[in-house]
Amino acid sequence: MRPYLPLQQHPNTHAPTPITSNTERTPVHLHERPACSMHALFPRTFTAAPHYCRTGHRSRILQPLAATQSKEEFRYLQLDLPPPINSRVTRSAFTKSSSAVKDCPASNVPEFAVIGRSNVGKSSLINCLTGNDKLAKVSKTPGMTKLINHFLINDSWYLVDLPGYGFAKTASKDSRSEWLAFTKDYFIKRDALAHVLLLVDGSLPPQQVDVDCVNWLAECQVPFAIVFTKMDQRKKDSPSPAQNVRAFKRMLMQDWEELPWCFETSGKTGMGKSELLGYIASINEMYKRSGGE
């Protein structure tokens, strides 16, 4: 099954052009709903909004190509990415859990952060991508991820499991505020952050908190893709996952001119695994060609 925006290899695979001055990510309250016309957020010289990829202390742009439009009338941002190399995961290992960004491991390799509502299936997806069912702990109790967890993949990049923006029922108000604060701190300050994989539960109708998170990431110029999970599950007397995905995209199109890259996945069946790993491999290759700056 191919994602809504399939990976394409483009002839122009040069490293992204550096911005002449550092681009700082401006903090925005997660539950504020920013105006997300992408032309208002990024330079008007681009016909489609670029994603900013902050690597090291210099911000770089993933060069946009022309936006594409699917047969379902959704417009997607086309990015100028290198072809994927070494997308297969052969090694994966837990490295460290951190309660604050300053405690995260020193890193000179790109990091791919996984975020989503509690019970969205983060651990299941991480285990699926790595082929290691015991790598990330799968809990039946939502909201049990309370730390920033680093997993080293192929000795060349990190998957980073972040606390969800839904919380365990037993969590105190202070604990919730603390989790939210250090998660946002990671997005804004972590120099090694290359990309965010925003997980959205495909078995549920669109949730406003997911839309708010999409808009917040865009407002803060954090590069991300949307990963729909649980595409193999349909709840009783509810719309199908495909219908939920279309409804979610329609909600985004109220504020977005072009949609970010989207993938449909299942941690149980492996649906979308190769496409998502290919996408990560392309960004890793871009990072390598840019010298990791």
GROMACS .gro file of C-alpha atoms in nm:
model
  293
    1MET     CA    1   0.000   0.000   0.000
    2ARG     CA    2   0.148   0.333  -0.104
    3PRO     CA    3   0.115   0.648   0.108
    4TYR     CA    4  -0.093   0.938  -0.020
    5LEU     CA    5   0.228   1.109  -0.125
    6PRO     CA    6   0.446   0.831  -0.268
    7LEU     CA    7   0.822   0.864  -0.255
    8GLN     CA    8   0.966   0.987  -0.582
    9GLN     CA    9   1.325   1.011  -0.695
   10HIS     CA   10   1.407   1.345  -0.847
   11PRO     CA   11   1.703   1.423  -1.075
   12ASN     CA   12   1.803   1.725  -0.869
   13THR     CA   13   1.947   1.572  -0.552
   14HIS     CA   14   2.183   1.847  -0.439
   15ALA     CA   15   2.219   1.931  -0.071
   16PRO     CA   16   1.975   2.192   0.059
   17THR     CA   17   2.069   2.557   0.038
   18PRO     CA   18   2.178   2.711   0.369
   19ILE     CA   19   1.992   3.012   0.504
   20THR     CA   20   2.220   3.311   0.545
   21SER     CA   21   2.115   3.369   0.904
   22ASN     CA   22   1.999   3.132   1.174
   23THR     CA   23   1.627   3.071   1.180
   24GLU     CA   24   1.499   3.047   1.536
   25ARG     CA   25   1.191   2.845   1.618
   26THR     CA   26   0.947   3.073   1.796
   27PRO     CA   27   0.764   2.908   2.086
   28VAL     CA   28   0.386   2.900   2.048
   29HIS     CA   29   0.135   2.765   2.295
   30LEU     CA   30   0.028   2.420   2.178
   31HIS     CA   31  -0.342   2.492   2.216
   32GLU     CA   32  -0.330   2.824   2.031
   33ARG     CA   33  -0.467   2.785   1.680
   34PRO     CA   34  -0.233   2.982   1.451
   35ALA     CA   35  -0.328   3.097   1.106
   36CYS     CA   36  -0.153   2.836   0.895
   37SER     CA   37  -0.146   2.980   0.548
   38MET     CA   38   0.194   2.837   0.460
   39HIS     CA   39   0.284   3.136   0.240
   40ALA     CA   40   0.245   3.354   0.548
   41LEU     CA   41   0.484   3.138   0.747
   42PHE     CA   42   0.765   3.100   0.493
   43PRO     CA   43   0.939   3.318   0.231
   44ARG     CA   44   0.708   3.429  -0.049
   45THR     CA   45   0.973   3.350  -0.309
   46PHE     CA   46   0.868   2.984  -0.285
   47THR     CA   47   0.563   2.858  -0.470
   48ALA     CA   48   0.522   2.592  -0.203
   49ALA     CA   49   0.619   2.608   0.160
   50PRO     CA   50   0.957   2.457   0.245
   51HIS     CA   51   1.017   2.251   0.555
   52TYR     CA   52   1.294   2.377   0.774
   53CYS     CA   53   1.546   2.117   0.883
   54ARG     CA   54   1.752   2.244   1.172
   55THR     CA   55   2.073   2.044   1.189
   56GLY     CA   56   2.349   2.163   1.418
   57HIS     CA   57   2.344   2.540   1.463
   58ARG     CA   58   2.248   2.618   1.107
   59SER     CA   59   1.900   2.600   0.960
   60ARG     CA   60   1.862   2.443   0.617
   61ILE     CA   61   1.573   2.425   0.377
   62LEU     CA   62   1.434   2.115   0.215
   63GLN     CA   63   1.387   2.262  -0.131
   64PRO     CA   64   1.025   2.240  -0.248
   65LEU     CA   65   0.923   2.134  -0.595
   66ALA     CA   66   0.580   2.198  -0.742
   67ALA     CA   67   0.292   2.091  -0.522
   68THR     CA   68   0.106   1.788  -0.653
   69GLN     CA   69  -0.263   1.721  -0.651
   70SER     CA   70  -0.407   1.372  -0.609
   71LYS     CA   71  -0.721   1.238  -0.766
   72GLU     CA   72  -0.892   1.312  -0.433
   73GLU     CA   73  -0.826   1.685  -0.478
   74PHE     CA   74  -0.568   1.709  -0.200
   75ARG     CA   75  -0.259   1.916  -0.275
   76TYR     CA   76   0.072   1.789  -0.136
   77LEU     CA   77   0.406   1.955  -0.096
   78GLN     CA   78   0.674   1.801  -0.318
   79LEU     CA   79   1.018   1.813  -0.160
   80ASP     CA   80   1.353   1.789  -0.335
   81LEU     CA   81   1.492   1.486  -0.150
   82PRO     CA   82   1.776   1.253  -0.249
   83PRO     CA   83   1.685   0.892  -0.327
   84PRO     CA   84   1.678   0.669  -0.018
   85ILE     CA   85   1.995   0.474   0.062
   86ASN     CA   86   2.025   0.199   0.326
   87SER     CA   87   1.663   0.220   0.433
   88ARG     CA   88   1.658  -0.128   0.590
   89VAL     CA   89   1.703  -0.141   0.969
   90THR     CA   90   1.965  -0.399   1.067
   91ARG     CA   91   2.051  -0.279   1.420
   92SER     CA   92   1.848  -0.110   1.689
   93ALA     CA   93   1.918  -0.050   2.055
   94PHE     CA   94   1.779   0.151   2.344
   95THR     CA   95   2.027   0.422   2.445
   96LYS     CA   96   1.884   0.642   2.719
   97SER     CA   97   1.574   0.787   2.887
   98SER     CA   98   1.586   1.157   2.977
   99SER     CA   99   1.356   1.376   3.184
  100ALA     CA  100   1.486   1.698   3.026
  101VAL     CA  101   1.643   1.805   2.699
  102LYS     CA  102   1.972   1.888   2.870
  103ASP     CA  103   1.995   1.524   2.981
  104CYS     CA  104   1.956   1.380   2.630
  105PRO     CA  105   2.259   1.199   2.488
  106ALA     CA  106   2.512   1.403   2.296
  107SER     CA  107   2.439   1.345   1.929
  108ASN     CA  108   2.612   1.406   1.598
  109VAL     CA  109   2.357   1.202   1.403
  110PRO     CA  110   2.006   1.305   1.295
  111GLU     CA  111   1.712   1.242   1.526
  112PHE     CA  112   1.359   1.154   1.419
  113ALA     CA  113   1.112   1.232   1.694
  114VAL     CA  114   0.789   1.031   1.725
  115ILE     CA  115   0.498   1.219   1.882
  116GLY     CA  116   0.122   1.169   1.906
  117ARG     CA  117  -0.172   1.137   2.139
  118SER     CA  118  -0.158   0.874   2.407
  119ASN     CA  119  -0.258   0.532   2.275
  120VAL     CA  120  -0.184   0.633   1.915
  121GLY     CA  121   0.051   0.336   1.876
  122LYS     CA  122   0.396   0.496   1.903
  123SER     CA  123   0.566   0.196   2.059
  124SER     CA  124   0.404  -0.045   1.814
  125LEU     CA  125   0.520   0.163   1.518
  126ILE     CA  126   0.875   0.192   1.652
  127ASN     CA  127   0.890  -0.185   1.698
  128CYS     CA  128   0.749  -0.238   1.350
  129LEU     CA  129   0.999  -0.004   1.183
  130THR     CA  130   1.293  -0.168   1.358
  131GLY     CA  131   1.168  -0.526   1.337
  132ASN     CA  132   1.230  -0.555   1.711
  133ASP     CA  133   0.915  -0.632   1.910
  134LYS     CA  134   1.096  -0.578   2.239
  135LEU     CA  135   1.261  -0.244   2.165
  136ALA     CA  136   0.987  -0.006   2.282
  137LYS     CA  137   0.758  -0.114   2.564
  138VAL     CA  138   0.396  -0.145   2.456
  139SER     CA  139   0.161  -0.057   2.741
  140LYS     CA  140  -0.213  -0.116   2.763
  141THR     CA  141  -0.240   0.198   2.978
  142PRO     CA  142  -0.234   0.519   2.767
  143GLY     CA  143   0.011   0.793   2.858
  144MET     CA  144   0.279   0.580   3.023
  145THR     CA  145   0.566   0.731   2.823
  146LYS     CA  146   0.692   1.001   3.059
  147LEU     CA  147   1.049   1.044   2.937
  148ILE     CA  148   1.238   1.124   2.618
  149ASN     CA  149   1.357   0.782   2.499
  150HIS     CA  150   1.642   0.752   2.249
  151PHE     CA  151   1.684   0.444   2.028
  152LEU     CA  152   1.997   0.422   1.812
  153ILE     CA  153   1.924   0.280   1.466
  154ASN     CA  154   2.196   0.131   1.243
  155ASP     CA  155   2.451   0.325   1.450
  156SER     CA  156   2.368   0.624   1.228
  157TRP     CA  157   2.044   0.787   1.346
  158TYR     CA  158   1.804   0.803   1.640
  159LEU     CA  159   1.437   0.732   1.679
  160VAL     CA  160   1.317   0.942   1.973
  161ASP     CA  161   1.000   0.842   2.155
  162LEU     CA  162   0.838   1.146   2.318
  163PRO     CA  163   0.554   1.164   2.572
  164GLY     CA  164   0.212   1.198   2.414
  165TYR     CA  165  -0.005   1.508   2.433
  166GLY     CA  166  -0.277   1.299   2.596
  167PHE     CA  167  -0.198   1.179   2.945
  168ALA     CA  168  -0.248   0.890   3.184
  169LYS     CA  169  -0.558   0.928   3.401
  170THR     CA  170  -0.345   0.904   3.716
  171ALA     CA  171  -0.117   1.192   3.617
  172SER     CA  172  -0.136   1.509   3.825
  173LYS     CA  173  -0.187   1.852   3.671
  174ASP     CA  174   0.172   1.949   3.757
  175SER     CA  175   0.304   1.633   3.591
  176ARG     CA  176   0.108   1.705   3.275
  177SER     CA  177   0.245   2.060   3.257
  178GLU     CA  178   0.598   1.933   3.310
  179TRP     CA  179   0.568   1.671   3.034
  180LEU     CA  180   0.428   1.927   2.791
  181ALA     CA  181   0.699   2.179   2.876
  182PHE     CA  182   0.997   1.953   2.818
  183THR     CA  183   0.846   1.801   2.504
  184LYS     CA  184   0.803   2.146   2.352
  185ASP     CA  185   1.153   2.233   2.475
  186TYR     CA  186   1.290   1.937   2.279
  187PHE     CA  187   1.123   2.049   1.955
  188ILE     CA  188   1.253   2.403   1.979
  189LYS     CA  189   1.601   2.356   2.125
  190ARG     CA  190   1.729   2.014   2.020
  191ASP     CA  191   1.994   2.081   1.756
  192ALA     CA  192   2.007   1.719   1.638
  193LEU     CA  193   1.636   1.713   1.552
  194ALA     CA  194   1.605   1.641   1.180
  195HIS     CA  195   1.236   1.556   1.149
  196VAL     CA  196   0.920   1.489   1.347
  197LEU     CA  197   0.687   1.199   1.273
  198LEU     CA  198   0.347   1.314   1.396
  199LEU     CA  199   0.132   1.007   1.457
  200VAL     CA  200  -0.244   1.034   1.408
  201ASP     CA  201  -0.482   0.750   1.494
  202GLY     CA  202  -0.644   0.646   1.166
  203SER     CA  203  -0.909   0.439   1.347
  204LEU     CA  204  -1.065   0.754   1.497
  205PRO     CA  205  -1.246   1.051   1.343
  206PRO     CA  206  -1.035   1.370   1.331
  207GLN     CA  207  -0.935   1.502   1.673
  208GLN     CA  208  -0.890   1.877   1.717
  209VAL     CA  209  -0.585   1.828   1.939
  210ASP     CA  210  -0.407   1.655   1.647
  211VAL     CA  211  -0.490   1.944   1.415
  212ASP     CA  212  -0.365   2.188   1.679
  213CYS     CA  213  -0.037   1.998   1.701
  214VAL     CA  214   0.006   2.007   1.321
  215ASN     CA  215  -0.048   2.382   1.321
  216TRP     CA  216   0.185   2.434   1.618
  217LEU     CA  217   0.469   2.243   1.450
  218ALA     CA  218   0.424   2.449   1.134
  219GLU     CA  219   0.415   2.775   1.327
  220CYS     CA  220   0.741   2.684   1.503
  221GLN     CA  221   0.899   2.580   1.171
  222VAL     CA  222   0.960   2.226   1.291
  223PRO     CA  223   0.988   1.989   0.989
  224PHE     CA  224   0.742   1.702   1.009
  225ALA     CA  225   0.540   1.438   0.829
  226ILE     CA  226   0.202   1.296   0.930
  227VAL     CA  227   0.190   0.922   0.996
  228PHE     CA  228  -0.156   0.768   1.022
  229THR     CA  229  -0.153   0.460   1.246
  230LYS     CA  230  -0.390   0.166   1.302
  231MET     CA  231  -0.503   0.166   0.939
  232ASP     CA  232  -0.594  -0.201   0.978
  233GLN     CA  233  -0.846  -0.130   1.255
  234ARG     CA  234  -1.207  -0.022   1.220
  235LYS     CA  235  -1.410   0.052   1.528
  236LYS     CA  236  -1.767  -0.076   1.546
  237ASP     CA  237  -2.028   0.159   1.401
  238SER     CA  238  -1.754   0.406   1.303
  239PRO     CA  239  -1.616   0.534   0.973
  240SER     CA  240  -1.339   0.334   0.809
  241PRO     CA  241  -0.975   0.441   0.857
  242ALA     CA  242  -0.967   0.563   0.497
  243GLN     CA  243  -1.270   0.785   0.566
  244ASN     CA  244  -1.107   0.917   0.884
  245VAL     CA  245  -0.789   1.003   0.696
  246ARG     CA  246  -0.979   1.192   0.427
  247ALA     CA  247  -1.177   1.382   0.691
  248PHE     CA  248  -0.857   1.478   0.873
  249LYS     CA  249  -0.699   1.607   0.553
  250ARG     CA  250  -1.011   1.809   0.476
  251MET     CA  251  -0.980   1.974   0.817
  252LEU     CA  252  -0.618   2.065   0.743
  253MET     CA  253  -0.707   2.206   0.402
  254GLN     CA  254  -0.917   2.470   0.577
  255ASP     CA  255  -0.588   2.634   0.681
  256TRP     CA  256  -0.323   2.478   0.457
  257GLU     CA  257  -0.258   2.545   0.090
  258GLU     CA  258  -0.057   2.222   0.051
  259LEU     CA  259  -0.047   1.926   0.285
  260PRO     CA  260   0.273   1.787   0.436
  261TRP     CA  261   0.383   1.438   0.345
  262CYS     CA  262   0.148   1.170   0.476
  263PHE     CA  263   0.188   0.797   0.532
  264GLU     CA  264  -0.063   0.525   0.621
  265THR     CA  265   0.070   0.255   0.850
  266SER     CA  266  -0.015  -0.040   1.071
  267GLY     CA  267   0.214  -0.164   1.344
  268LYS     CA  268   0.046  -0.505   1.324
  269THR     CA  269   0.055  -0.573   0.951
  270GLY     CA  270   0.361  -0.368   0.855
  271MET     CA  271   0.159  -0.154   0.616
  272GLY     CA  272   0.353   0.158   0.512
  273LYS     CA  273   0.677   0.042   0.676
  274SER     CA  274   0.895   0.045   0.364
  275GLU     CA  275   0.760   0.382   0.247
  276LEU     CA  276   0.822   0.548   0.582
  277LEU     CA  277   1.172   0.400   0.617
  278GLY     CA  278   1.248   0.518   0.264
  279TYR     CA  279   1.142   0.869   0.358
  280ILE     CA  280   1.365   0.864   0.668
  281ALA     CA  281   1.655   0.729   0.460
  282SER     CA  282   1.618   1.018   0.212
  283ILE     CA  283   1.638   1.274   0.491
  284ASN     CA  284   1.937   1.090   0.638
  285GLU     CA  285   2.110   1.105   0.301
  286MET     CA  286   2.037   1.478   0.278
  287TYR     CA  287   2.187   1.521   0.625
  288LYS     CA  288   2.498   1.328   0.518
  289ARG     CA  289   2.544   1.533   0.201
  290SER     CA  290   2.510   1.858   0.393
  291GLY     CA  291   2.790   1.750   0.626
  292GLY     CA  292   2.558   1.736   0.925
  293GLU     CA  293   2.575   2.112   0.970
   0.00000   0.00000   0.00000
